[in-house]
Amino acid sequence: MSSDILFCGFNQNTSCLAVGTDHGFTIFNTEPFSLNIKRIMEAGIGLVSMVYRTNVVGLVGGGNPPRFAPSKAILWDDHRKRVLGEITLSSPVKNMLLNASNICIALEDRVLVYKLDNLMLMHEAQTVPNEGGVLALSGSRNSNIMASLTCSVGEILIYNLLTQTSFRIEAHKSPIKCLALSDDGKWLATASVKGTLIRVFDLSSHDPANPSVEVSKRTFRRGTDQASITSIAFSPAPDNRYLACTSDHGTIHIFSLLEGRNPRPKLHFLRGMSEYFDCERSLITFKLEDTMPKVGFLADDQRLVCVTSQGSFYGFDIDVNNNTLNPYVYENFVASLTDD
């Protein structure tokens, strides 16, 4: 029995890859790449959200037929292989992210936050249309920062799940396509539907006493041609030395977050005239044969991994001396998804 891939995504520290298919879900270890668990459910799972490497997994039905209604967020206990709880929403779930305390859900027109232990609603807010489920959650167990859309195009809400305080950032003039938070929740990266610029905001520079003062930011140029950004990832905290992004062009771009490391336009006299000329360029650009990739850094921040919707898994060493990525592993895991 063959499997259609409906979803691919990494857990909080990129130690696992979760794959949803038209008849269940599978989880792989990323280092080394190996099968961890495979659950055949005879129907589709369109979204898989892990809680680090615990037995609790968030599931949303997908495909035809879906295993669960697409408007339900399911908490699955994989040790007992049963449903722990479920949340019924008013419309299909577009994205769901979990941490040790919370469940963050994006619908097409709102974002909701529930407590993980009792499934009580603790936050709800309207957003602009969000068909792509744009949402981000910091990955560290000691950080509780969520980034979501608002009712204004190009604006981001930064919400502290612990203190339930928030502030807003005007990130782009165009609709937001992709978000990412650093593990420690101190940095936010954004891309619009144009996909030419990546903006990085220092959230620690926000001053609640002076909310009118903008947080500091840097702007990186991915390219000049419009592209759909498929993922953004920070290298692990506390260093946060690199930022990676991928696009539907099949490219991986890596930027250094250290000052003075990225290339800039050679025409120095043009700097300051516009953001186009001031933008930093990528330190490394790598082209994949596959499309629609997603990327994540491993714990040592000298390696990153990439997965594609075609079922390809890549591992790369980051070679900053020669500005390139050196592949050290390639696997196609489609055959592992079958119930043979």
Coordinates of C-alpha atoms in Angstrom, one line a residue, residues 123-339:
H123 CA -6.5 33.3 24.6
E124 CA -8.5 34.0 21.4
A125 CA -7.9 36.7 18.8
Q126 CA -9.2 37.5 15.3
T127 CA -6.7 37.6 12.5
V128 CA -6.6 38.4 8.8
P129 CA -7.4 35.5 6.5
N130 CA -4.8 32.8 7.3
E131 CA -5.3 29.9 4.9
G132 CA -1.6 28.9 5.3
G133 CA -1.9 28.6 9.1
V134 CA 0.9 31.1 9.8
L135 CA 1.9 30.7 13.4
A136 CA 5.1 30.3 15.5
L137 CA 6.0 29.1 19.0
S138 CA 9.4 29.3 20.7
G139 CA 10.9 25.9 21.2
S140 CA 12.7 26.0 24.5
R141 CA 11.1 24.5 27.6
N142 CA 11.9 27.8 29.4
S143 CA 10.3 30.1 26.8
N144 CA 6.6 30.7 26.2
I145 CA 6.4 33.1 23.3
M146 CA 3.9 32.8 20.5
A147 CA 3.9 34.9 17.3
S148 CA 0.7 35.1 15.3
L149 CA -1.1 37.3 12.8
T150 CA -3.5 40.1 13.8
C151 CA -6.4 41.9 12.0
S152 CA -3.9 44.2 10.2
V153 CA -2.1 43.0 7.1
G154 CA 1.7 42.6 7.7
E155 CA 1.4 42.9 11.5
I156 CA 2.5 40.4 14.1
L157 CA 1.3 39.8 17.6
I158 CA 3.9 38.8 20.1
Y159 CA 2.2 37.0 23.0
N160 CA 3.7 35.8 26.2
L161 CA 1.8 32.6 27.1
L162 CA 3.1 32.8 30.7
T163 CA 2.3 36.4 31.6
Q164 CA -0.5 36.8 29.0
T165 CA 1.0 40.1 27.9
S166 CA 1.6 41.1 24.3
F167 CA 2.8 43.7 21.8
R168 CA 2.6 44.2 18.1
I169 CA 5.2 44.6 15.3
E170 CA 4.6 46.0 11.8
A171 CA 6.7 43.6 9.9
H172 CA 5.7 44.0 6.2
K173 CA 3.3 45.9 4.0
S174 CA 2.2 42.7 2.2
P175 CA 0.5 39.7 3.9
I176 CA 2.8 37.5 6.0
K177 CA 3.7 34.1 4.6
C178 CA 6.1 32.6 7.2
L179 CA 7.2 33.2 10.8
A180 CA 9.8 31.7 13.0
L181 CA 10.9 32.3 16.6
S182 CA 14.3 31.5 18.1
D183 CA 14.3 28.7 20.8
D184 CA 14.6 31.3 23.6
G185 CA 11.9 33.6 22.1
K186 CA 14.3 36.5 21.8
W187 CA 14.3 36.7 18.0
L188 CA 11.5 36.7 15.4
A189 CA 12.0 36.2 11.6
T190 CA 9.3 37.1 9.1
A191 CA 8.7 36.8 5.4
S192 CA 5.8 38.2 3.3
V193 CA 4.1 36.6 0.3
K194 CA 6.7 38.3 -1.9
G195 CA 9.5 36.2 -0.4
T196 CA 12.3 38.5 -1.4
L197 CA 13.1 39.9 2.1
I198 CA 13.5 38.2 5.5
R199 CA 13.2 40.5 8.5
V200 CA 14.7 39.6 11.9
F201 CA 13.4 41.4 15.0
D202 CA 15.2 41.6 18.3
L203 CA 12.2 41.1 20.7
S204 CA 14.4 41.7 23.7
S205 CA 14.7 45.3 22.6
H206 CA 10.9 45.9 23.2
D207 CA 10.4 48.4 26.0
P208 CA 7.0 48.1 27.6
A209 CA 7.5 51.6 29.1
N210 CA 7.9 53.0 25.6
P211 CA 5.6 50.9 23.3
S212 CA 5.8 53.5 20.5
V213 CA 9.6 52.8 20.0
E214 CA 10.1 50.1 17.4
V215 CA 12.1 47.0 18.2
S216 CA 15.4 46.8 16.4
K217 CA 15.5 44.8 13.2
R218 CA 17.8 43.6 10.4
T219 CA 16.8 42.9 6.8
F220 CA 18.2 40.1 4.7
R221 CA 17.6 39.7 1.0
R222 CA 16.8 36.2 -0.2
G223 CA 16.6 37.2 -3.8
T224 CA 15.0 39.5 -6.3
D225 CA 12.5 37.1 -7.8
Q226 CA 9.3 36.5 -5.9
A227 CA 9.2 33.2 -4.1
S228 CA 7.0 31.4 -1.6
I229 CA 9.0 30.9 1.7
T230 CA 8.3 27.4 2.9
S231 CA 10.3 27.5 6.2
I232 CA 12.5 29.7 8.4
A233 CA 14.7 28.4 11.2
F234 CA 17.1 29.8 13.7
S235 CA 20.2 27.9 14.9
P236 CA 20.0 26.8 18.5
A237 CA 20.0 29.3 21.4
P238 CA 21.8 30.8 23.2
D239 CA 24.2 31.6 20.3
N240 CA 21.6 31.9 17.5
R241 CA 24.4 32.3 15.1
Y242 CA 22.6 31.5 11.9
L243 CA 19.2 31.9 10.2
A244 CA 18.1 29.6 7.4
C245 CA 15.2 29.9 5.0
T246 CA 13.8 27.7 2.2
S247 CA 11.5 28.5 -0.7
D248 CA 9.4 26.8 -3.4
H249 CA 12.4 27.4 -5.7
G250 CA 14.1 24.5 -4.0
T251 CA 16.8 26.7 -2.5
I252 CA 18.3 27.0 1.0
H253 CA 19.7 30.3 2.1
I254 CA 21.8 30.7 5.2
F255 CA 22.5 34.1 6.8
S256 CA 24.9 34.8 9.7
L257 CA 23.3 36.7 12.6
L258 CA 26.7 37.9 13.6
E259 CA 27.4 41.5 12.5
G260 CA 29.6 42.0 9.4
R261 CA 29.6 38.4 8.2
N262 CA 27.0 38.5 5.4
P263 CA 27.8 40.0 1.9
R264 CA 26.5 43.4 1.1
P265 CA 26.1 45.2 -2.2
K266 CA 29.4 46.2 -3.6
L267 CA 28.3 49.6 -4.7
H268 CA 28.9 51.3 -1.3
F269 CA 27.7 54.7 -2.5
L270 CA 24.2 53.3 -3.0
R271 CA 23.8 52.2 0.6
G272 CA 21.3 54.3 2.6
M273 CA 19.3 55.2 -0.5
S274 CA 16.8 52.4 0.0
E275 CA 16.3 49.2 1.9
Y276 CA 17.1 47.3 -1.4
F277 CA 20.7 48.5 -1.3
D278 CA 21.1 48.2 2.5
C279 CA 20.0 44.5 2.7
E280 CA 22.5 41.8 3.7
R281 CA 22.7 38.9 1.3
S282 CA 22.9 35.2 2.2
L283 CA 26.2 33.8 3.3
I284 CA 25.4 30.4 1.7
T285 CA 23.0 29.4 -1.0
F286 CA 22.3 25.8 -1.9
K287 CA 20.0 24.4 -4.6
L288 CA 18.0 21.2 -4.1
E289 CA 16.5 19.1 -6.8
D290 CA 13.3 18.8 -4.9
T291 CA 10.8 21.6 -4.2
M292 CA 8.8 22.8 -1.1
P293 CA 11.6 22.0 1.4
K294 CA 11.6 22.6 5.2
V295 CA 14.7 23.1 7.2
G296 CA 16.0 22.9 10.8
F297 CA 19.2 23.1 12.7
L298 CA 20.6 20.3 14.8
A299 CA 21.8 20.8 18.3
D300 CA 25.5 21.7 17.5
D301 CA 24.5 24.5 15.0
Q302 CA 27.1 23.3 12.5
R303 CA 24.7 20.9 10.8
L304 CA 21.2 21.3 9.4
V305 CA 18.6 18.9 8.0
C306 CA 16.0 19.4 5.3
V307 CA 12.9 17.5 4.3
T308 CA 10.8 17.8 1.2
S309 CA 7.3 16.9 0.2
Q310 CA 8.7 14.3 -2.2
G311 CA 9.9 12.3 0.8
S312 CA 13.6 13.3 0.7
F313 CA 15.7 13.9 3.8
Y314 CA 19.0 15.7 3.6
G315 CA 21.7 16.3 6.2
F316 CA 24.3 19.0 5.6
D317 CA 27.5 20.2 7.3
I318 CA 27.7 24.0 7.3
D319 CA 31.0 25.1 5.8
V320 CA 31.3 28.8 6.4
N321 CA 35.0 28.9 5.3
N322 CA 33.9 28.0 1.7
N323 CA 30.4 29.3 2.0
T324 CA 28.7 26.0 1.1
L325 CA 26.7 23.1 2.5
N326 CA 28.4 19.6 2.4
P327 CA 25.8 16.8 2.2
Y328 CA 26.5 14.0 4.6
V329 CA 23.3 12.0 4.4
Y330 CA 20.4 11.5 1.9
E331 CA 17.4 9.3 2.4
N332 CA 14.1 8.9 0.6
F333 CA 11.7 7.7 3.3
V334 CA 8.6 7.1 1.2
A335 CA 9.0 3.3 1.3
S336 CA 9.1 3.5 5.1
L337 CA 5.6 4.9 5.2
T338 CA 3.8 1.9 3.9
D339 CA 2.2 -0.7 6.1

